[in-house]
Coordinates of C-alpha atoms and ligand atoms in Angstrom, one line a residue:
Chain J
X1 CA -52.5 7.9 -9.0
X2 CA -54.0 5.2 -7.7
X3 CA -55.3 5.4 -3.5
X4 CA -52.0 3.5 -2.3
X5 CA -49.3 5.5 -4.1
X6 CA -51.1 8.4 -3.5
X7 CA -50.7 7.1 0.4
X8 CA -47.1 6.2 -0.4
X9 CA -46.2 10.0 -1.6
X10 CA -47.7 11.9 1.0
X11 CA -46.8 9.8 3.9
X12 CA -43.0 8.9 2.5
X13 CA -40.3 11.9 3.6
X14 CA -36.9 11.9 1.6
X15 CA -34.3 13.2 4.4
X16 CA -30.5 13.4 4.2
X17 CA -27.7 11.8 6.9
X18 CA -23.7 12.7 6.2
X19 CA -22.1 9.7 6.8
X20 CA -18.6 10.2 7.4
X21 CA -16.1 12.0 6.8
X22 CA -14.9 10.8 10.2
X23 CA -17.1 7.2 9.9
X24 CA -15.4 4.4 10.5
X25 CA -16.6 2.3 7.8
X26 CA -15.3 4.4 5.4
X27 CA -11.7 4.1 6.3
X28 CA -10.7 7.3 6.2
X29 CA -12.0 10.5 5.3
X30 CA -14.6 9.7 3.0
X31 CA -18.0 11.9 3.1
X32 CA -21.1 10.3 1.8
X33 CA -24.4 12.1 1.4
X34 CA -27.4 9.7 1.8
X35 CA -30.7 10.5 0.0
X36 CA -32.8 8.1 2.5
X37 CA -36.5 6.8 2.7
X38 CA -37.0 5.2 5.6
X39 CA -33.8 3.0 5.9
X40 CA -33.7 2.3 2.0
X41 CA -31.0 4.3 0.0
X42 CA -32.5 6.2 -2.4
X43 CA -29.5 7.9 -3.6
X44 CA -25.3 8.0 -2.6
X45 CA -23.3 11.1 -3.1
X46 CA -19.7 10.9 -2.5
X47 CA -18.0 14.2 -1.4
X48 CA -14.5 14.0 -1.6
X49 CA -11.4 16.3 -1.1
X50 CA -10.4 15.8 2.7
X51 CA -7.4 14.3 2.2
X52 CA -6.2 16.0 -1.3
X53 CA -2.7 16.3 -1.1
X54 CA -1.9 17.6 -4.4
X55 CA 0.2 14.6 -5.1
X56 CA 0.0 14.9 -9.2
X57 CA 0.9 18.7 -8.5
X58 CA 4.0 17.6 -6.4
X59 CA 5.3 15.9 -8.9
X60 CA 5.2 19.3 -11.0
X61 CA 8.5 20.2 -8.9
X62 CA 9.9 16.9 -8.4
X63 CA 13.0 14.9 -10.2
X64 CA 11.5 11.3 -11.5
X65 CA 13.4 9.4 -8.5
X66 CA 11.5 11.9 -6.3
X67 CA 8.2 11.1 -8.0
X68 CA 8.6 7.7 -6.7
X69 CA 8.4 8.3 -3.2
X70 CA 5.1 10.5 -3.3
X71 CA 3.1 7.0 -5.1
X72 CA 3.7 5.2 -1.5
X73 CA 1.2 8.0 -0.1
X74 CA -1.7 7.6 -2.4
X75 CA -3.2 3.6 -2.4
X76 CA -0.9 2.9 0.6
X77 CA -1.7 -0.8 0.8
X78 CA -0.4 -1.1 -2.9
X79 CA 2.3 0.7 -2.5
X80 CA 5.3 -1.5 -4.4
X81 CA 3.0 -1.3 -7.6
X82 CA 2.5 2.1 -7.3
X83 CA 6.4 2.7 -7.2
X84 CA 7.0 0.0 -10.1
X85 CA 4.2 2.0 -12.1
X86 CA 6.5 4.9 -11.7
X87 CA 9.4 3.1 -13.1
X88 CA 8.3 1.4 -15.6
X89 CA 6.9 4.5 -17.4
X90 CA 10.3 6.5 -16.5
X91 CA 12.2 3.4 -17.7
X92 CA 9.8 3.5 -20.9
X93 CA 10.4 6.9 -21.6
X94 CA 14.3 6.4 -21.2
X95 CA 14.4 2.8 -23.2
X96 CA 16.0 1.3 -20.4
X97 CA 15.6 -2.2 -20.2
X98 CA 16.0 -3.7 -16.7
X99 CA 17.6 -6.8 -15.9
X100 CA 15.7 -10.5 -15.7
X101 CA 16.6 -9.9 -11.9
X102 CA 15.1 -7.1 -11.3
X103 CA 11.5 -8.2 -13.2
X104 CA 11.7 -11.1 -10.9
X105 CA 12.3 -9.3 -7.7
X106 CA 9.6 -6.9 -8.9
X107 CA 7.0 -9.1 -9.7
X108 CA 7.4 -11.1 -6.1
X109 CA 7.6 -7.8 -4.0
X110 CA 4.0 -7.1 -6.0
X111 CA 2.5 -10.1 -5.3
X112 CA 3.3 -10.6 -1.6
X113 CA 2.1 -6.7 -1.5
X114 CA -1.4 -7.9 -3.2
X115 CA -1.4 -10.7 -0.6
X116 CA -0.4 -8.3 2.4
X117 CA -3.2 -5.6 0.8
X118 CA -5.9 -9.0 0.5
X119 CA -5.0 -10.3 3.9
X120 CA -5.7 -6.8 5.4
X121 CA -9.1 -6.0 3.5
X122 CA -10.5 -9.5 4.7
X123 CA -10.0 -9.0 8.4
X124 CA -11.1 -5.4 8.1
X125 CA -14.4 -6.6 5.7
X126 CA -15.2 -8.5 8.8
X127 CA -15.0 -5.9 11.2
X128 CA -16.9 -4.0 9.4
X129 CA -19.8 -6.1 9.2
X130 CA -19.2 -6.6 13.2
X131 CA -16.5 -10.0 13.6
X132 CA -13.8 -8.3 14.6
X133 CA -11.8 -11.8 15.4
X134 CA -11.1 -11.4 11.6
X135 CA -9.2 -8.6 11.8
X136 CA -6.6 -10.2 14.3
X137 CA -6.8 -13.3 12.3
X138 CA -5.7 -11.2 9.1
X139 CA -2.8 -8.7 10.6
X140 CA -1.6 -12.0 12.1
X141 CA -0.6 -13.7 8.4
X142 CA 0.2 -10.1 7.0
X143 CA 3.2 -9.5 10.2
X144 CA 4.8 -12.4 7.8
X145 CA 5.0 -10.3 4.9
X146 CA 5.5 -7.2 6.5
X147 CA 8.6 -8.5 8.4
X148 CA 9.9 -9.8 5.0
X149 CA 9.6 -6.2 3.1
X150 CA 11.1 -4.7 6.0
X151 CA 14.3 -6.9 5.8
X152 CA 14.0 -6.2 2.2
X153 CA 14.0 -2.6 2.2
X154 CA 13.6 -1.7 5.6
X155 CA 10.2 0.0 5.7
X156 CA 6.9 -1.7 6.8
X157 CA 4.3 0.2 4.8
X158 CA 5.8 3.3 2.5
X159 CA 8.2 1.4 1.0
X160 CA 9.8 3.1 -1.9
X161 CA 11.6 0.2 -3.0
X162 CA 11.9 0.5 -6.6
X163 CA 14.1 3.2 -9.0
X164 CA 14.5 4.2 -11.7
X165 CA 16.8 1.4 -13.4
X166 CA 16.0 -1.3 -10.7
X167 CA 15.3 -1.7 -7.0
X168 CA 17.4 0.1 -4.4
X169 CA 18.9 -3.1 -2.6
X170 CA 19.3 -6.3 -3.4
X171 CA 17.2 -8.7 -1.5
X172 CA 18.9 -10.1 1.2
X173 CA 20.6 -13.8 1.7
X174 CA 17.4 -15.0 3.8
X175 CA 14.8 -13.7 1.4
X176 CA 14.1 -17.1 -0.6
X177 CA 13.5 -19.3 2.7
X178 CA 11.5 -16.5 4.7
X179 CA 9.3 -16.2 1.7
X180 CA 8.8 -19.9 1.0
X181 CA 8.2 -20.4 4.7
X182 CA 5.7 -17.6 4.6
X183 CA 3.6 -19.4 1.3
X184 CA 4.2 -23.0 3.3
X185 CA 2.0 -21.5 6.6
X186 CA -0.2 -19.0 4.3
X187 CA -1.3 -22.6 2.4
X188 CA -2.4 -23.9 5.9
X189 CA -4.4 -20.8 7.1
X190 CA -6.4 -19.4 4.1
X191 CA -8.6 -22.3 4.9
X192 CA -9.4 -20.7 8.1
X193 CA -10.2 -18.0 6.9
X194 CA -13.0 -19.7 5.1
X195 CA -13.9 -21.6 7.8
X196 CA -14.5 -18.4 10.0
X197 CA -16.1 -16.0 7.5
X198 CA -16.5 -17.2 3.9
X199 CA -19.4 -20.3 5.3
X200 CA -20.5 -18.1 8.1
X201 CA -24.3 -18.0 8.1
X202 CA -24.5 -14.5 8.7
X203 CA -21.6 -13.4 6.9
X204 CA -23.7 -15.2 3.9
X205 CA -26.8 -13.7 4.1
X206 CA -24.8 -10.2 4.3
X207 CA -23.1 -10.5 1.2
X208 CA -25.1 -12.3 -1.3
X209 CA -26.8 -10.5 -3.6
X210 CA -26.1 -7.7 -2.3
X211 CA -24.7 -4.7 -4.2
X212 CA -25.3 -6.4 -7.5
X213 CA -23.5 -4.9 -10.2
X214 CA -23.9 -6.1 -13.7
X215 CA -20.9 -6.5 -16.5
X216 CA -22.0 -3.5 -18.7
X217 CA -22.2 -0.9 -15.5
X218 CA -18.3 -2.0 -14.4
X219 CA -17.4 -1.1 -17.9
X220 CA -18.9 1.7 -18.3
X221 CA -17.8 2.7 -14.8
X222 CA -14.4 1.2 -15.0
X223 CA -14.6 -0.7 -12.5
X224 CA -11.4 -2.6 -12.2
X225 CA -9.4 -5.0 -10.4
X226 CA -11.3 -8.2 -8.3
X227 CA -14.6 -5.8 -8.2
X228 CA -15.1 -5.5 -11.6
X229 CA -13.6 -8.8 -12.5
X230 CA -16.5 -10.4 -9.8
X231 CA -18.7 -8.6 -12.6
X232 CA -17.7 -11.2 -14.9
X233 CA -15.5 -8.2 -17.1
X234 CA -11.8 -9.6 -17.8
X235 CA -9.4 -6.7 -17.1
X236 CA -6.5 -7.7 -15.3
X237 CA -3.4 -6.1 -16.7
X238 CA -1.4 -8.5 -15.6
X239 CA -2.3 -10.7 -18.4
X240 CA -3.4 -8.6 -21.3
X241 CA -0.7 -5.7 -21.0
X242 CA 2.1 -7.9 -19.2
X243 CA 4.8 -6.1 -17.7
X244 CA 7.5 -7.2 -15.7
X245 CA 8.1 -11.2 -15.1
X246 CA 4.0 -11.6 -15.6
X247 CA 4.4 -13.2 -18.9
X248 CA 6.7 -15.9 -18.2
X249 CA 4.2 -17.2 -15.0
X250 CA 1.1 -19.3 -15.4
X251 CA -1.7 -18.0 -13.6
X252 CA -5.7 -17.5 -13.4
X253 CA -7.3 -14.9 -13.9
X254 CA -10.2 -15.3 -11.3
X255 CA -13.3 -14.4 -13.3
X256 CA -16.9 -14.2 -11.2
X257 CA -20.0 -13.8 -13.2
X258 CA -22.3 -12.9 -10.0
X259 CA -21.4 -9.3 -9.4
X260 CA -23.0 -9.2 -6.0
X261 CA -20.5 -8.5 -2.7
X262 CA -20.1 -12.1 -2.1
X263 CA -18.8 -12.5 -5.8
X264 CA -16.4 -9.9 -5.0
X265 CA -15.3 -11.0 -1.5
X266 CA -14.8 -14.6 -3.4
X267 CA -12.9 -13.2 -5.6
X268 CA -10.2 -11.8 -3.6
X269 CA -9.9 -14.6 -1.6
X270 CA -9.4 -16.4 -4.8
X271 CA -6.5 -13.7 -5.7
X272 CA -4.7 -14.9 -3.1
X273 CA -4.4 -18.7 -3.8
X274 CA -3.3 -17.4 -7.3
X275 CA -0.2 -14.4 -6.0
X276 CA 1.0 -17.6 -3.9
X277 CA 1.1 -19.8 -7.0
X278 CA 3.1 -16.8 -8.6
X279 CA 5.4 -16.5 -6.2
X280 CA 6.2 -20.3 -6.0
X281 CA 6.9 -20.7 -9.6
X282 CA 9.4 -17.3 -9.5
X283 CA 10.7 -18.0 -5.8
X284 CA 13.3 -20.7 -6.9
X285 CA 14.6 -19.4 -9.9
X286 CA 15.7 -15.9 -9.2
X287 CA 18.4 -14.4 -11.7
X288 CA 21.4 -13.6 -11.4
X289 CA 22.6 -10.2 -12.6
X290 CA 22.5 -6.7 -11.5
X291 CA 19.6 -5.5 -9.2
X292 CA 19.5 -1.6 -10.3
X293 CA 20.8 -0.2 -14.2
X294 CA 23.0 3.2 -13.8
X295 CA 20.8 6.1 -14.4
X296 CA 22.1 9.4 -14.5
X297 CA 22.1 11.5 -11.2
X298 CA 19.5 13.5 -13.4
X299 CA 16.8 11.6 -15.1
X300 CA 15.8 14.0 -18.2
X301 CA 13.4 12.6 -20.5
X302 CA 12.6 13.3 -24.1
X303 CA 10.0 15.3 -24.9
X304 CA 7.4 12.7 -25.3
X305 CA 4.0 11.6 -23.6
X306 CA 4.1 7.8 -21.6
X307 CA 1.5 6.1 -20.7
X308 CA 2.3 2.8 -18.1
X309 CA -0.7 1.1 -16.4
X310 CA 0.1 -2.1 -13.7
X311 CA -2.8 -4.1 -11.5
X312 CA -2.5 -3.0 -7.9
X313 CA -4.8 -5.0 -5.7
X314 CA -7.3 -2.3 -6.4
X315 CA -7.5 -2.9 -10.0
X316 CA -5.8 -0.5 -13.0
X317 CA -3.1 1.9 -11.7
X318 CA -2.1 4.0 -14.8
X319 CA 0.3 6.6 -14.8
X320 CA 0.5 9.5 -17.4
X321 CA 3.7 11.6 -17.8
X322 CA 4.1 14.5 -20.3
X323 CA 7.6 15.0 -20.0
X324 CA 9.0 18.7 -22.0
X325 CA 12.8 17.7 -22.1
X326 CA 13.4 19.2 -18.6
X327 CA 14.3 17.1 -15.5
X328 CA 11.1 17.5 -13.9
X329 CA 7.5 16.2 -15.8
X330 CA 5.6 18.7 -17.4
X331 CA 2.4 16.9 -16.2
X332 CA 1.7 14.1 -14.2
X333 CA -1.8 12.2 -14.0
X334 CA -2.5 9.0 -12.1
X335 CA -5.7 7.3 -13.2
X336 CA -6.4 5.5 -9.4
X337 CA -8.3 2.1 -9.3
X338 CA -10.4 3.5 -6.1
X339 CA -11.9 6.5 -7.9
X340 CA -12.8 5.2 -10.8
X341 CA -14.8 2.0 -8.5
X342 CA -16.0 4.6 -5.9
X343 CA -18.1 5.6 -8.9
X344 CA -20.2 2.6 -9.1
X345 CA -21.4 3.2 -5.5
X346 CA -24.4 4.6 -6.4
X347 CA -25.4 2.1 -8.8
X348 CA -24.9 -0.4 -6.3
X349 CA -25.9 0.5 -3.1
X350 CA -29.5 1.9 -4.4
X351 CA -32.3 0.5 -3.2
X352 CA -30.5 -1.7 -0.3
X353 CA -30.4 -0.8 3.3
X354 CA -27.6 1.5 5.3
X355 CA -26.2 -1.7 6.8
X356 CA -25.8 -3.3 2.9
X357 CA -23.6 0.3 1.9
X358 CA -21.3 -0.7 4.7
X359 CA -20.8 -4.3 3.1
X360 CA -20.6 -2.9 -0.7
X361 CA -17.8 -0.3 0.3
X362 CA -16.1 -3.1 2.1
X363 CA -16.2 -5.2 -1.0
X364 CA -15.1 -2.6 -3.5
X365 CA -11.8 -2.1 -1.3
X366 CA -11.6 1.4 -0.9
X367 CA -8.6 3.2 0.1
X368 CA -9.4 6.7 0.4
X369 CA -5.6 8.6 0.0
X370 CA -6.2 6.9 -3.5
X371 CA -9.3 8.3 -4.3
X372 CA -8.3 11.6 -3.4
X373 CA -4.4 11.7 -4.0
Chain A
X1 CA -45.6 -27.8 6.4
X2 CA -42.6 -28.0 3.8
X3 CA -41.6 -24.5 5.1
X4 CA -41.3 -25.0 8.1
X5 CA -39.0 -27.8 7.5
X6 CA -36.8 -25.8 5.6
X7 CA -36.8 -23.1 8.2
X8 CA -35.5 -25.8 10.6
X9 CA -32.8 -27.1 8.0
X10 CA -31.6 -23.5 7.7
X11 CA -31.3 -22.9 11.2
X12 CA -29.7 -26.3 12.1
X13 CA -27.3 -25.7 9.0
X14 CA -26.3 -22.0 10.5
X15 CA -25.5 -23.2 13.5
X16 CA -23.2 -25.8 12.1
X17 CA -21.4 -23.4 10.4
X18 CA -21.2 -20.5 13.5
X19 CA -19.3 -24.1 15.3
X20 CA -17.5 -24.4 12.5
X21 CA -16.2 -21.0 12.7
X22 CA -16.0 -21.2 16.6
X23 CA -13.7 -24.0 16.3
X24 CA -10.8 -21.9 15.0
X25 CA -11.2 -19.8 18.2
X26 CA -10.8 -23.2 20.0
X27 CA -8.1 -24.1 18.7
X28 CA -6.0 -21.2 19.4
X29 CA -7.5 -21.2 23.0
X30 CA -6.2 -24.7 23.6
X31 CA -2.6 -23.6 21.7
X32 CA -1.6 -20.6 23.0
X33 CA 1.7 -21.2 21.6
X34 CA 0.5 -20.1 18.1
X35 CA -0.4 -16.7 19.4
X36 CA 2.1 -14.3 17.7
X37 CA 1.6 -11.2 20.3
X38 CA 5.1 -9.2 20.9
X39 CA 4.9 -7.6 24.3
X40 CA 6.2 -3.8 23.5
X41 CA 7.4 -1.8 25.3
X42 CA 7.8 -4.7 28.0
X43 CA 10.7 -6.5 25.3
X44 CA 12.5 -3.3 24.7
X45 CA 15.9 -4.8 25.3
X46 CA 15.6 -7.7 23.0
X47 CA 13.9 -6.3 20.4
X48 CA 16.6 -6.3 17.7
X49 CA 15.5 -4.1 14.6
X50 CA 16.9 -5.0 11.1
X51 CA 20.2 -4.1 9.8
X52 CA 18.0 -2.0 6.5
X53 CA 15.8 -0.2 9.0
X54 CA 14.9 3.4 8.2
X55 CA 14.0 5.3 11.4
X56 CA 16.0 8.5 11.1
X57 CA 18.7 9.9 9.6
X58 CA 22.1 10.0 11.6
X59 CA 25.5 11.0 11.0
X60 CA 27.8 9.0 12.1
X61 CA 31.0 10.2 14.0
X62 CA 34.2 8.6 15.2
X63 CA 35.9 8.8 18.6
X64 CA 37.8 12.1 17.5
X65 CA 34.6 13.4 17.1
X66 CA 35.2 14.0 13.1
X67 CA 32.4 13.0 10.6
X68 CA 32.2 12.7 6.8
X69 CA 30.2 15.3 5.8
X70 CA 31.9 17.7 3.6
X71 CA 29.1 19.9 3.4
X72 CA 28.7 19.2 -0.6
X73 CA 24.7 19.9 -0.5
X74 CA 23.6 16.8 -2.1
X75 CA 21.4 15.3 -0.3
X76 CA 19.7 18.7 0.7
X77 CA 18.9 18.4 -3.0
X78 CA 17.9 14.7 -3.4
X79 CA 15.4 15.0 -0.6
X80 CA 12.7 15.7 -1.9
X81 CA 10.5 17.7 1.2
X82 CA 13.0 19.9 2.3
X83 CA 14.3 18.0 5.1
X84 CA 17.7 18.7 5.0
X85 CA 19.6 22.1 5.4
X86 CA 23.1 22.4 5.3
X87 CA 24.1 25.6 6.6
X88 CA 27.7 25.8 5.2
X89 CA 30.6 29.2 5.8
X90 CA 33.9 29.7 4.5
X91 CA 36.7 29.1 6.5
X92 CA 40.5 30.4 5.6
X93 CA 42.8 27.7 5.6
X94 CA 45.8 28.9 6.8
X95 CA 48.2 26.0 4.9
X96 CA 47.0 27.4 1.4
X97 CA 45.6 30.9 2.5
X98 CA 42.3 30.2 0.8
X99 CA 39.2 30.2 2.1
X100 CA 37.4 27.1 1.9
X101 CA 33.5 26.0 2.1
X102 CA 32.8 24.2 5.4
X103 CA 30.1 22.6 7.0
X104 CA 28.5 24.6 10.5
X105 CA 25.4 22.2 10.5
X106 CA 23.4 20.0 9.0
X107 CA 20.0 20.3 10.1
X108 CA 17.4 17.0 10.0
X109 CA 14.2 18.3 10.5
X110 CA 12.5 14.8 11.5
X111 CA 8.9 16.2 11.5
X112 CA 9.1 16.3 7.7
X113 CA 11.4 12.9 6.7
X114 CA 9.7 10.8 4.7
X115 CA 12.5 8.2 5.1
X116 CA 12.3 7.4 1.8
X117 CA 15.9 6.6 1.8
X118 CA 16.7 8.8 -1.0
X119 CA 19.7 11.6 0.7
X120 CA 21.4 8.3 1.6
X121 CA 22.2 7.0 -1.7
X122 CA 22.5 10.8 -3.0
X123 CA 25.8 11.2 -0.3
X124 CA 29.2 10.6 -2.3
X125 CA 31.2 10.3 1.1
X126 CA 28.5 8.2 3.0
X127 CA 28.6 10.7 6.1
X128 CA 24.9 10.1 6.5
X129 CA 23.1 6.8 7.3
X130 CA 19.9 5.2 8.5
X131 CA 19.8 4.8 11.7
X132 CA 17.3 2.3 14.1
X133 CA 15.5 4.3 16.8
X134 CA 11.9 4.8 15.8
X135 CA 10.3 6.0 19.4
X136 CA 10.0 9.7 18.5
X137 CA 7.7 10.9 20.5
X138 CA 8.5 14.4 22.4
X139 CA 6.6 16.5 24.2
X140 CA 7.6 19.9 21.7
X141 CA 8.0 19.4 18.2
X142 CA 11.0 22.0 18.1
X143 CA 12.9 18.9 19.4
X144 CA 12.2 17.2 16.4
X145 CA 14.5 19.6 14.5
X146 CA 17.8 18.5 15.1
X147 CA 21.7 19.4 14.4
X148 CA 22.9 16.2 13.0
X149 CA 26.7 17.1 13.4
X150 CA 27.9 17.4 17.0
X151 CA 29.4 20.5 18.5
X152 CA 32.8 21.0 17.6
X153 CA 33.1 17.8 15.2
X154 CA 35.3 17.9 12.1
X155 CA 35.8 16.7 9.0
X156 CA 37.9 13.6 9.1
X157 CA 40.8 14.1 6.9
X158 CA 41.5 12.4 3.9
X159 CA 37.3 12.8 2.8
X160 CA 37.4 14.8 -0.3
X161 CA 34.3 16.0 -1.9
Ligands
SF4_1 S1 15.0 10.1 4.1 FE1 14.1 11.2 2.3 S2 12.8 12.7 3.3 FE2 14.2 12.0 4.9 S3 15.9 13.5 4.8 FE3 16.4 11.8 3.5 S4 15.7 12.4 1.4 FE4 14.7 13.7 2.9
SF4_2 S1 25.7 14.4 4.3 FE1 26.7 13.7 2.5 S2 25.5 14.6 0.8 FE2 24.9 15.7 2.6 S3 26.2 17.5 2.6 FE3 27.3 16.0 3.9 S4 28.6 14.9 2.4 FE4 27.1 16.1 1.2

């Protein structure tokens, strides 16, 4: 041991802080146990389990069109691809094949969901790393879409739009020209939001290389959605496990090889010009034909294991059902996009400053009802 | 000396871009048409909710004071927290002389409605419906359970299970 380590080990003093549960950067009740040296991380523990609601255990006792409902409480801010996740696996299991009508419906309500989740995470990235004009900036463009699902379905956030067999209304008569209005002023202010935050100076030096994580941890991890795609790993569902009206649209898949928090932030922002180009092309061309299938009052479903996974804006949603014949699931399992990226915290915040962690959870998107369920 | 120019490139550059971002903020300053801000509770009376709205479930009744509800149970079932309770007793009905299942309440229990919308579609007669009121703040949350059928309403006749 040579004089200056021997320096650096007596005078260095490991010490632990609890950040969170009730930390504001952590949106929600998130408890991580910081190893520290000084201000550098030396190691991040996640403790988790304040807000377990038991949601797979619910679903024990539920029928499959009560399932549905309980999805809207676990990644709130995804919640029309948590319900379609739902669906398609019950509608797997029972062979039904939904009308054109309904795919299309589907696949629109998910992307202005994405955009509404996006829009959200980028004005609450920027109060997190202290602009808090972003945040009002953000909920201003996601009112838009909010007032569209709740003419559509007539709830704001917990939507529980889609069934079994379909979607429980219809869209309404105005839903064409309030969502083309909404892409028309969306294309004119996304640029603002790179003008306010993605060139900002400090915003910059915050995010780049920061957080780095490289392609073979966000596999191993499974780290999915924009965070492990800013890693450079392709993994949207969308396009290699299509589902719903997915296959008949052409989009990007925004692929990032940097891996740091910029990468990710860019990434998302990227998401967004790409749902809109989704929408347009399905916007006009809506079928005609029924909006829900008749399902029996009582959904039973063979006795058979399904496996359905869809992209939420936090990455891969999957659902597991083990279904015994009876009306209620024998065992339900939802493999959440927010766990499995919560993983790679550690890996990416080591080493960096208290202030980085902040930026790195803000980039990974956490939602903490989805980590927990 | 090459530093030190660079320094003074980055800092000129960084201030561009903190204009650039300040400009935004102008620009709404100078339009204050733009700003989307509703003043609740202050528009109260011309806020108009939409016709799909789910703040709470109601039962609609008519001006003889009779509902829909025959008392049938199923949305107590298709609810799927335990919201509902229909509390149901059998009444002779002195045309036939047998006794017949009748509603006495149904009870909402607000505190626990998701309002997922699902005892809605579950009702064959439509007796129950969403209705638009979404201040429910009260000061005791025994208020919050509530009798959804008035005192002394009836069944509307002609509704059959
Ligand atoms: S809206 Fe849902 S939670 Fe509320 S009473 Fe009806 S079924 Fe129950
Ligand atoms: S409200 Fe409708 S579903 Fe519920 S008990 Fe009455 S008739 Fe039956």
């Amino acid at each position: 041991m040579s004089v200056k380590e021997l320096h650096k080990a007596t005078q260095s003093q490991e010490y632990f802080v609890n950040m969170g549960p009730q930390h504001p950067s952590t949106h929600g009740v998130l408890r991580l146990l910081l190893t520290l040296d000084g201000e550098t991380i030396t190691k991040v523990e996640p403790h988790l389990g304040y807000i377990h609601r038991s949601i797979e255990k619910m679903c024990e006792k539920d029928s499959y069109q009560q399932i549905v409902h309980l999805t809207d409480r676990m990644d709130y801010l995804s919640c029309h691809m948590n319900n379609e996740a739902v669906c398609l696996a019950v509608e797997k299991g029972l062979e039904l094949e939904v009308s054109d009508r309904v795919k299309v419906i589907r696949t629109i309500m998910s992307e202005l969901t994405r955009l509404s989740s996006h829009q959200l995470w980028w004005g609450v990235m920027g109060m997190d790393l202290g602009a808090i004009t972003s945040f009002l900036y953000g909920f201003r463009d996601r009112e838009m879409i909010t007032d569209i699902f709740e003419e559509t379905c007539g709830a704001r956030l917990t939507m529980n739009y889609n069934v079994p067999g379909g979607v429980m209304f219809d869209i309404p008569a105005n839903f064409q020209t309030k969502v083309k209005e909404f892409i028309t002023h969306f294309r004119k202010k996304l640029p603002e939001y790179d003008q306010l935050m993605t060139n900002n100076i400090i915003f910059r030096n915050r995010t780049e290389g920061i957080g780095i994580l490289t392609k073979e941890d966000a596999i191993s991890f499974g780290v999915t959605g924009p965070s492990g795609r800013a890693s450079g790993w392709s993994n949207d569902i969308r396009k290699s496990h299509s589902y719903s009206a997915y296959d008949r649209v052409d989009f990007k898949e925004i692929i990032r090889t940097e891996g740091d928090s910029f990468a990710r932030y860019k990434a998302r922002i990227d998401e967004m010009w790409e749902s809109m180009n989704i929408i347009e092309q399905l916007i006009d061309n809506v079928p005609e034909g029924s909006c829900r299938e008749k399902t029996k009052a009582v959904i039973k479903l063979p006795k058979m294991e399904i496996y359905q996974s869809v992209e939420t804006a936090r990455g891969e949603l999957g659902v597991y059902i083990n279904s015994d014949g009876k009306k209620n699931p024998y065992r339900v399992k939802f493999r959440s996009p927010g766990f499995s990226n919560l993983n790679a915290l550690n890996t990416m915040a080591k080493g960096g400053k208290i202030a980085d962690l902040v930026t790195i959870m803000s980039t990974i998107d956490l939602v903490i009802p989805d980590i927990d369920r | 000396m090459k530093a030190i120019i660079n320094y003074i490139k980055e800092v000129v550059g960084g201030v561009k871009t903190l204009i650039n971002g300040m400009k935004v903020t102008g620009y709404y300053i100078s339009h204050p048409k733009e700003i989307i801000t509703q003043q609740y509770p202050e528009n109260r009376d011309t806020l108009n909710m939409v016709d799909r709205f789910r703040g709470e479930v109601i039962m609609p009744h008519d001006e003889n004071n009779e509902h829909a509800c025959t008392g049938c149970q199923a949305c107590e079932i298709a609810c799927p927290n335990g919201t509902i309770e229909i509390i149901q007793d059998r009444i002779l009905n002195e045309e036939t002389g047998k006794k017949k299942k009748t509603i006495l309440k149904h009870v909402y229990h607000l505190s626990m409605c998701t309002m997922c919308n699902l005892c809605i579609e579950a009702c064959p007669t439509d007796a129950i419906e969403m209705g638009k009121g979404f201040e429910h703040a009260v000061f005791d949350r025994s208020q919050l359970t509530k009798v959804l059928n008035k005192p002394g309403s009836k069944l509307r006749a002609g509704v059959e299970e």
